Amino acid sequence: MAPIRLTGISGARGIGTGTVYVYKQEDIRIDTRTIERDAVAGEVARLQGAMEATIDQLKAVKSKAAESMGEKEAAIFEAHILIAQDPSLVAGIQGAIESDCLSAAAATEQTVAMYADMFSAMEDPYMRERGADIRDIGDRLLRNILGMNPRGLAHLTGQVILVAEDLTPSDTASLDKNVVRGIITTAGGPTSHAAIMARTLEIPAVMGVGSVDGVESGMKAIVKGTEGEVIVEPDEAEFAKSSEAAEAYRAHLQALKQSASLPAVTKDNHQVLLFGNIGKAQDASHACHLGAEGIGLFRTEFLYMGHDELPTEEEQYEVYEKVAKRLEGKPVIIRTMDIGGDKELQCLQLPKELNPFLGYRAIRICLDKPDMFKTQLRAILRAGVWGDVQIMYPMIASLEEVKAANALLEEAKAELRAENVPFKENVPVGIMVEIPSVAVSAQLFAKHVDFFSIGTNDLCQYTLAVDRMNERIGNLYQPLHPSVLRLIKNTIDASHGEGKITGMCGEMAGDPLATMILLGIGLDEFSMSASSIPVVKEIVRAVTIEECREMAAHVLTLETADEIRDYAKSVLEAKGIEL
Ligand code: PEP
Ligand code: MG
């Protein structure tokens, strides 16, 4: 068979080889007809075997989750194990097999639904959530009874190239980077959750390849994450050569990590701030281990997502306090809620919109719901006593929004003061520059904020009118476009004019091709997925600020993103820096 070549968009750098696993959530089909009486004992045995397998799998998932996400996150699986081991659940299912002559699968479906509905109808929110747990366990048990693959990816072994339409946070939670050596998605782009996760886990990934017709589990594949290319069923020589390159890449990553404790300074002693982007409190440690000297973007929306209720002040405070303490005095920029666009919010039931990226989102929701916003601001202000906590507003389009947000911040402070609750009075407040109206008029905004942080993920989509989630136009999504670079430069010049710092927390900050250009146009702080820090630091330490300025001056004379990209590549290659 001739190799199948697929082209997509780079999601995470590097090269990986392995055996394809096509990840599809198979629907469970259950035969509800009654069984013969003499088949009952066999079905009971099948149930017991499947229950043992379910408990073993849950134990394995729990220890993996504890390793990758921490004990607290893994506690949910401990609760699942306890429910699965509860004799009344098995007895209930067994009773349905024996008394109603149902198959093990039909009896499980019926019994689990009954228990789950009972819990879901309870008043107490804690008990209600147990309904979802029972459904989850029931799903796993059913798959074991029917000999299907379990949901999730924790069961994978060997060296796997994962092929999926897209990956959800719960899919990636069970993903083992020693097993999954490459990711290919048919949908999504470089800023999708799957891509961000792939970069965090350092798994080479190609996004948005479109159709994967003819690609099946068990085939060999090469994922060239840097180039955005995939080769399925390559010839043996090519597979062997790429496997060697993949091993070399993994070794190179290991070596880069040794540099975590080295300072981020250029050869001519220009100091650069390299920060990490995080979405969960426990990611802060990973970022620090890889050399982050601060957190330039803490995306707080994950606190709001996947829950029926808005997070309380206390729940938020606990999380922000944890991050502030973990950073031991280094800066932590907490971004206020940025829901909308691609992120849905179950607890607010927002209606579907025709243009969600241009709609009711982020600061627009917060200003419309001042009580909800002040709850978050109070939690951040209180956490401020534990470290260098800073506040950042997302999706700012006009100065009125900055002023309105600041007025609510002052109200939150006044409330805390009146209640005698300790908080940090002089928390620095900055804005994300991710809407062109702000980048174009950055001079007007610079006076009113303590810092800017450029969100290139959105700035690029709004400047170029390219939906960041639409893989069909992924080739038009070009952070190195001359217009985007000019907006970035204008923002930096404006903030420097007011003696303020400019950071960048969009994905471009972690793109090695952009590092020298951004240094050259004066970016002070680069905040990125933790896994990008070592390679960006390697570049910072290998160059002088003078040569970066010269390079940036030349880049600003070039006319297209392709020319800029080719030029940046040639400069890095000449320096012997591997991408
Ligand atoms: C950005 O837009 O660049 C950014 C960092 O925010 P998000 O990706 O969360 O929209
Ligand atoms: Mg954004």
XYZ file of C-alpha atoms and ligand atoms in Angstrom:
590
model
C 0.000 0.000 0.000
C 1.277 3.455 -0.892
C 1.868 5.798 2.048
C -0.988 8.190 2.897
C 0.273 11.758 3.260
C -1.816 14.243 5.237
C -1.232 17.943 5.742
C -2.543 19.995 8.632
C -1.424 22.754 10.944
C 1.400 22.449 13.446
C -0.138 21.894 16.887
C 2.973 20.912 18.866
C 6.550 20.724 17.639
C 8.704 17.646 17.243
C 8.525 14.324 15.520
C 6.864 11.134 16.751
C 6.363 7.646 15.359
C 4.151 4.756 16.410
C 1.080 2.692 15.720
C -2.171 4.422 14.863
C -5.071 4.286 17.307
C -8.227 5.771 15.861
C -10.114 7.178 18.830
C -13.847 7.086 18.282
C -16.421 6.945 20.957
C -18.389 3.872 19.928
C -22.072 4.029 20.809
C -23.188 1.350 23.210
C -25.903 -0.880 21.732
C -27.776 -3.123 24.106
C -30.012 -6.048 23.258
C -32.927 -5.724 25.671
C -34.625 -9.044 24.791
C -34.953 -11.473 27.706
C -32.547 -14.399 27.862
C -33.159 -18.130 28.389
C -33.197 -19.205 32.035
C -30.157 -21.485 31.532
C -28.112 -18.489 30.290
C -28.582 -16.630 33.598
C -25.563 -18.112 35.415
C -23.290 -17.222 32.478
C -24.517 -13.605 32.502
C -23.951 -13.319 36.273
C -20.384 -14.587 35.790
C -19.931 -12.079 32.941
C -21.104 -9.262 35.225
C -18.692 -10.288 37.982
C -15.720 -10.509 35.602
C -16.568 -7.108 34.104
C -16.922 -5.537 37.552
C -13.457 -6.793 38.545
C -12.010 -5.368 35.313
C -13.804 -2.060 36.013
C -12.296 -1.779 39.486
C -8.807 -2.617 38.147
C -9.141 0.048 35.449
C -10.320 2.638 37.953
C -7.314 1.900 40.169
C -4.987 2.342 37.198
C -6.692 5.602 36.139
C -6.475 6.866 39.707
C -2.741 6.302 39.996
C -2.129 7.872 36.567
C -4.250 10.904 37.467
C -2.392 11.263 40.780
C 0.924 11.258 38.906
C -0.050 13.703 36.196
C -2.516 15.977 37.989
C -2.036 15.541 41.743
C -3.737 13.650 44.556
C -6.661 16.057 44.855
C -7.720 15.564 41.230
C -7.304 11.811 41.609
C -9.681 11.699 44.590
C -12.668 11.558 42.247
C -11.501 8.143 41.052
C -11.174 6.918 44.646
C -14.865 7.770 45.047
C -15.598 5.837 41.836
C -13.753 2.801 43.176
C -15.779 2.899 46.398
C -19.059 3.091 44.493
C -18.008 0.221 42.185
C -17.058 -1.890 45.201
C -20.368 -1.232 46.954
C -22.003 -4.702 47.137
C -25.509 -3.260 46.743
C -24.771 -2.100 43.189
C -23.656 -5.564 42.005
C -26.476 -7.189 43.983
C -29.014 -4.887 42.306
C -27.742 -5.747 38.811
C -27.478 -9.457 39.603
C -31.051 -9.369 40.937
C -32.287 -7.902 37.624
C -30.489 -10.642 35.641
C -31.946 -13.398 37.798
C -35.488 -12.155 38.336
C -36.165 -10.515 34.931
C -33.981 -12.801 32.761
C -32.065 -9.804 31.404
C -28.593 -9.949 29.874
C -25.796 -8.562 32.062
C -25.671 -5.464 29.825
C -29.421 -4.803 29.893
C -29.559 -5.364 33.668
C -26.616 -2.987 34.188
C -28.144 -0.281 32.028
C -31.474 -0.511 33.822
C -30.068 -0.648 37.373
C -27.476 2.087 36.856
C -30.109 4.402 35.343
C -32.368 3.799 38.350
C -29.627 4.608 40.905
C -28.329 7.565 38.901
C -31.800 9.101 38.518
C -32.382 8.660 42.236
C -29.216 10.607 43.089
C -29.744 13.226 40.369
C -33.143 14.063 41.840
C -31.742 14.831 45.308
C -31.728 18.344 46.779
C -28.150 18.306 48.013
C -25.800 19.358 45.144
C -23.098 16.978 46.435
C -25.443 14.005 46.247
C -26.694 15.157 42.831
C -23.166 14.993 41.470
C -22.911 11.379 42.650
C -25.561 10.620 39.989
C -23.048 11.583 37.302
C -20.416 9.386 38.996
C -22.718 6.373 38.930
C -23.442 6.950 35.223
C -19.716 7.153 34.541
C -19.048 3.871 36.344
C -22.038 2.272 34.616
C -20.642 3.322 31.238
C -17.275 1.751 32.039
C -18.918 -1.433 33.347
C -21.114 -1.745 30.252
C -18.133 -1.370 27.949
C -16.348 -4.125 29.851
C -19.398 -6.409 29.676
C -19.642 -5.820 25.929
C -15.886 -6.211 25.362
C -15.592 -2.615 24.064
C -12.721 -0.208 24.584
C -13.128 1.861 27.742
C -13.896 5.551 27.280
C -10.778 7.658 27.552
C -7.218 6.875 26.648
C -5.748 5.425 29.830
C -5.821 1.845 28.460
C -3.382 2.558 25.606
C -0.018 0.816 25.653
C 3.044 0.649 23.385
C 3.875 3.649 21.175
C 0.702 5.175 19.871
C -0.184 7.811 17.299
C -3.589 9.062 18.340
C -6.043 9.972 15.579
C -9.229 11.749 16.675
C -11.675 14.325 15.472
C -10.789 16.463 18.496
C -9.883 15.787 22.139
C -11.777 17.023 25.196
C -10.140 17.879 28.534
C -11.336 14.550 29.987
C -9.808 12.644 27.076
C -6.466 14.321 27.613
C -6.562 13.901 31.408
C -5.907 10.183 30.961
C -3.270 10.591 28.283
C 0.210 9.205 28.999
C 2.939 11.006 27.079
C 5.239 8.003 27.281
C 2.658 6.045 25.326
C 1.114 8.653 23.019
C 3.954 9.729 20.734
C 1.920 11.811 18.311
C -1.530 13.369 17.934
C -3.472 13.964 14.736
C -6.840 15.703 14.812
C -9.148 16.106 11.866
C -10.702 19.302 13.263
C -9.390 22.236 15.293
C -6.354 24.446 14.962
C -3.240 25.484 16.875
C -5.196 27.144 19.672
C -7.652 24.295 20.272
C -7.624 22.598 23.646
C -6.052 19.500 22.055
C -3.159 21.559 20.657
C -2.536 23.436 23.907
C -2.551 20.136 25.783
C -0.204 18.519 23.249
C 2.270 21.340 23.757
C 1.972 21.067 27.541
C 2.642 17.342 27.363
C 5.275 17.802 24.624
C 3.588 15.416 22.225
C 4.184 16.266 18.541
C 0.797 17.116 17.038
C -0.772 18.035 13.715
C -4.225 19.585 13.814
C -7.017 19.981 11.298
C -5.918 17.411 8.701
C -9.524 17.071 7.481
C -10.398 13.615 6.211
C -8.491 10.552 7.465
C -10.098 8.121 5.032
C -8.126 4.900 4.805
C -6.313 5.475 8.114
C -6.985 2.621 10.504
C -5.885 1.478 13.944
C -2.780 -0.684 13.736
C -1.133 1.189 10.841
C 2.315 2.728 11.297
C 2.538 6.511 11.191
C 4.964 9.425 11.428
C 3.798 12.762 12.886
C 5.925 15.743 11.913
C 4.537 18.282 14.351
C 6.803 21.157 13.375
C 5.934 20.914 9.685
C 2.264 19.945 10.154
C 2.725 16.747 8.127
C 1.664 13.147 8.658
C 2.759 10.015 6.801
C 0.680 6.881 7.365
C 2.076 3.487 6.312
C 5.481 4.894 5.254
C 8.025 2.473 3.803
C 10.188 0.689 6.344
C 13.305 2.763 5.735
C 11.451 6.045 6.207
C 9.747 4.779 9.389
C 13.084 3.620 10.841
C 14.780 6.931 10.008
C 11.926 8.939 11.530
C 11.873 6.754 14.653
C 15.541 7.582 15.168
C 14.778 11.280 14.707
C 11.908 10.954 17.204
C 14.211 9.421 19.825
C 16.784 12.149 19.194
C 14.043 14.775 19.623
C 12.983 13.323 22.976
C 16.606 13.297 24.125
C 16.999 16.909 22.941
C 13.946 17.938 25.022
C 15.435 16.270 28.080
C 18.700 18.137 27.550
C 16.869 21.464 27.184
C 15.170 20.946 30.526
C 18.559 20.973 32.210
C 18.640 24.672 31.327
C 15.625 25.473 33.525
C 17.715 27.091 36.227
C 19.858 29.198 33.861
C 18.957 32.906 33.615
C 17.023 34.134 30.570
C 19.543 36.719 29.383
C 20.955 37.377 25.946
C 24.694 37.099 25.272
C 24.942 40.875 25.754
C 23.120 40.701 29.080
C 19.640 41.865 28.091
C 17.222 40.477 30.671
C 14.065 38.752 29.378
C 11.098 37.600 31.482
C 9.979 34.066 30.578
C 6.652 33.212 32.188
C 4.252 30.271 31.990
C 0.577 30.093 30.993
C -1.574 27.914 33.210
C -5.214 26.833 33.382
C -5.142 24.967 36.680
C -3.423 25.684 39.994
C -1.406 22.471 39.885
C 0.128 23.427 36.483
C 2.077 26.159 38.286
C 4.627 23.670 39.630
C 5.257 22.188 36.187
C 5.817 25.682 34.773
C 8.280 26.529 37.572
C 10.183 23.262 37.046
C 10.647 24.175 33.416
C 12.062 27.567 34.326
C 9.054 29.938 34.467
C 9.888 33.035 36.480
C 6.256 33.930 36.874
C 2.805 33.164 35.548
C 1.902 35.555 32.737
C -1.577 34.152 32.200
C -3.717 32.166 34.578
C -6.829 31.274 32.563
C -9.504 31.161 35.254
C -12.402 30.045 33.079
C -11.813 26.396 33.942
C -13.119 27.231 37.406
C -16.420 28.170 35.801
C -16.688 25.428 33.198
C -18.290 22.041 33.685
C -20.255 23.045 36.792
C -23.926 23.762 37.309
C -23.222 26.597 39.754
C -20.929 29.621 39.529
C -17.794 29.185 41.667
C -18.078 30.889 45.048
C -15.620 33.509 46.312
C -14.200 30.968 48.746
C -13.682 28.289 46.071
C -11.888 30.779 43.858
C -9.841 32.225 46.700
C -8.495 28.777 47.593
C -7.258 28.252 44.035
C -5.687 31.708 43.642
C -4.090 31.459 47.078
C -2.523 28.133 46.120
C -0.967 29.557 42.962
C 0.244 32.715 44.725
C 1.913 30.639 47.461
C 3.429 28.216 44.941
C 5.045 31.116 43.070
C 6.801 32.316 46.241
C 6.672 36.022 45.461
C 7.124 35.758 41.691
C 4.407 37.495 39.657
C 1.091 35.739 38.955
C -1.200 37.440 36.447
C -4.748 36.238 37.019
C -7.008 36.875 34.066
C -10.619 37.496 34.940
C -13.196 35.176 33.423
C -12.948 34.851 29.644
C -15.964 32.747 28.778
C -17.681 32.834 25.422
C -16.208 32.292 21.987
C -15.184 28.647 21.925
C -15.746 28.152 25.662
C -19.258 27.425 26.803
C -20.567 28.000 30.275
C -23.082 25.542 31.640
C -23.677 27.533 34.842
C -24.802 30.654 32.955
C -26.792 28.985 30.159
C -25.728 31.489 27.525
C -27.829 31.319 24.365
C -26.119 30.166 21.156
C -24.924 33.045 19.004
C -24.270 33.398 15.307
C -20.836 34.932 15.865
C -19.723 33.828 19.331
C -16.186 35.229 18.943
C -17.727 38.647 18.354
C -20.453 38.218 20.909
C -21.339 38.208 24.547
C -18.081 37.096 26.129
C -15.390 37.813 28.696
C -15.360 41.370 30.092
C -18.681 42.046 28.333
C -20.378 39.399 30.487
C -18.526 40.559 33.601
C -19.622 44.167 33.230
C -23.164 42.973 32.604
C -23.110 40.791 35.738
C -21.299 42.963 38.304
C -22.029 40.682 41.266
C -20.470 37.702 39.543
C -17.473 39.834 38.501
C -16.992 41.299 41.972
C -17.008 37.800 43.471
C -13.985 36.982 41.330
C -12.283 40.321 41.988
C -12.722 39.906 45.744
C -11.185 36.430 45.592
C -8.185 37.717 43.624
C -7.709 40.753 45.890
C -7.737 38.497 48.953
C -5.229 36.073 47.409
C -3.020 39.098 46.754
C -1.771 39.038 50.343
C 0.089 35.805 49.524
C 2.290 37.040 46.697
C 2.750 39.277 43.659
C -0.789 38.793 42.348
C -1.863 40.954 39.407
C -5.208 41.324 37.643
C -5.757 41.256 33.895
C -8.977 42.012 31.993
C -9.543 40.075 28.757
C -11.219 41.194 25.509
C -10.943 44.898 26.179
C -12.116 46.911 23.165
C -12.569 50.382 24.615
C -11.386 52.603 27.423
C -14.873 52.750 28.911
C -14.605 49.046 29.658
C -11.319 49.527 31.506
C -12.838 52.332 33.554
C -16.009 50.381 34.326
C -14.009 47.307 35.362
C -11.759 49.434 37.570
C -14.794 51.045 39.195
C -16.072 47.579 40.153
C -12.594 46.698 41.415
C -12.719 49.751 43.679
C -16.182 48.691 44.897
C -14.831 45.219 45.691
C -11.962 46.779 47.668
C -14.359 49.042 49.573
C -16.515 46.054 50.510
C -13.527 44.066 51.773
C -12.276 47.081 53.701
C -15.682 47.544 55.351
C -15.764 43.849 56.255
C -12.223 43.965 57.671
C -11.110 41.208 55.319
C -7.381 41.358 54.511
C -6.535 42.029 50.839
C -3.851 43.611 48.696
C -4.632 47.292 48.177
C -2.270 48.087 45.278
C -2.738 45.147 42.950
C -1.332 45.967 39.495
C -4.058 45.954 36.845
C -3.416 45.286 33.174
C -5.337 44.459 30.056
C -5.044 41.952 27.278
C -4.358 43.511 23.925
C -6.211 41.113 21.697
C -8.662 43.342 19.848
C -7.170 45.509 17.101
C -8.957 48.636 18.404
C -6.647 48.547 21.434
C -3.480 47.675 19.537
C -4.068 50.508 17.053
C -4.723 53.077 19.803
C -2.437 51.578 22.429
C -1.191 55.112 23.260
C -4.662 55.975 24.596
C -4.772 52.925 26.846
C -1.186 52.874 28.131
C -1.783 55.714 30.586
C -4.680 53.908 32.230
C -3.157 50.488 32.896
C -0.162 49.059 34.713
C 0.755 46.628 31.921
C -0.289 45.197 28.586
C -0.255 41.538 27.652
C -0.700 40.835 23.961
C -3.086 37.983 23.222
C -1.992 37.017 19.748
C -4.440 34.107 19.489
C -7.328 36.513 19.276
C -5.409 39.517 17.931
C -4.462 37.435 14.914
C -7.988 36.168 14.305
C -9.558 39.621 14.582
C -6.877 41.420 12.562
C -6.898 38.926 9.722
C -10.623 38.030 10.015
C -9.639 34.368 10.312
C -11.650 32.196 12.732
C -8.978 30.588 14.923
C -11.012 27.359 15.133
C -11.660 26.887 11.413
C -9.147 24.439 9.977
C -10.211 25.130 6.378
C -8.658 28.563 6.571
C -5.868 27.557 8.967
C -3.243 28.545 6.381
C -4.532 32.143 6.589
C -3.973 32.287 10.342
C -0.539 33.938 10.365
C 0.809 35.493 13.564
C 3.886 36.572 11.581
C 1.714 38.585 9.173
C 3.225 42.067 8.652
C -0.002 43.697 9.930
C -0.019 41.666 13.144
C 3.641 42.486 13.738
C 2.949 46.191 13.241
C 0.138 46.080 15.801
C 2.438 44.320 18.265
C 5.148 46.909 17.692
C 2.721 49.779 18.164
C 1.531 48.276 21.455
C 5.071 47.843 22.754
C 6.129 51.358 21.691
C 3.063 52.856 23.382
C 3.637 51.090 26.670
C 7.337 51.913 26.683
C 6.366 55.535 26.032
C 4.588 55.448 29.396
C 7.375 53.463 31.078
C 5.255 50.319 31.326
C 5.940 46.680 30.649
C 4.518 44.726 27.731
C 4.090 41.000 27.814
C 2.637 38.514 25.403
C 0.582 35.516 26.461
C -0.756 34.326 23.112
C 0.778 31.187 21.618
C 3.124 33.286 19.491
C 5.173 34.004 22.635
C 6.264 30.350 22.629
C 6.963 30.092 18.897
C 10.752 29.841 18.461
C 10.474 31.389 15.008
C 9.066 34.549 16.581
C 11.446 34.847 19.566
C 14.189 36.945 17.978
C 11.716 39.183 16.146
C 9.729 39.885 19.332
C 12.909 40.538 21.300
C 14.008 42.901 18.546
C 10.793 44.924 18.646
C 11.099 45.233 22.407
C 8.820 42.665 24.051
C 9.656 42.522 27.784
C 7.842 39.401 28.957
C 7.043 36.181 27.096
C 4.383 33.940 28.639
C 3.806 30.548 27.089
C 2.874 26.908 27.550
C 5.433 25.588 30.021
C 6.908 23.127 27.525
C 7.985 25.961 25.209
C 10.067 27.718 27.862
C 13.277 25.657 27.428
C 13.536 26.158 23.680
C 12.727 29.877 23.881
C 15.307 30.247 26.646
C 17.862 28.447 24.480
C 17.307 31.040 21.759
C 17.411 33.997 24.159
C 20.755 32.773 25.525
C 22.205 32.215 22.036
C 21.626 35.713 20.620
C 22.440 39.358 21.276
C 19.741 42.002 21.599
C 21.571 43.969 18.911
C 21.229 41.221 16.303
C 17.547 40.794 17.258
C 16.946 44.511 16.691
C 18.648 44.315 13.298
C 16.593 41.258 12.430
C 13.340 42.942 13.492
C 14.201 46.043 11.451
C 14.664 43.850 8.389
C 11.477 41.874 9.112
C 9.494 45.109 9.111
C 10.601 45.722 5.507
C 9.305 42.324 4.340
C 5.905 42.183 2.700
C 4.380 38.785 3.478
C 4.133 36.316 6.358
C 5.802 33.629 4.216
C 8.819 35.827 3.556
C 9.087 36.607 7.270
C 8.752 32.949 8.229
C 11.401 31.810 5.696
C 13.761 34.536 6.816
C 13.309 33.696 10.520
C 13.910 30.016 9.761
C 17.096 30.767 7.879
C 18.430 32.916 10.746
C 17.802 30.152 13.311
C 19.241 27.459 11.035
C 22.380 29.509 10.531
C 22.738 29.585 14.314
C 22.349 25.798 14.498
C 19.151 26.040 16.590
C 16.919 22.997 16.120
C 13.207 23.652 15.733
C -5.108 35.105 23.299
O -6.166 35.431 22.752
O -3.984 35.217 22.754
C -5.121 34.524 24.648
C -4.010 34.291 25.313
O -6.338 34.228 25.179
P -7.184 32.896 24.866
O -6.326 31.996 24.002
O -7.524 32.309 26.172
O -8.348 33.473 24.111
Mg -8.005 35.604 23.905
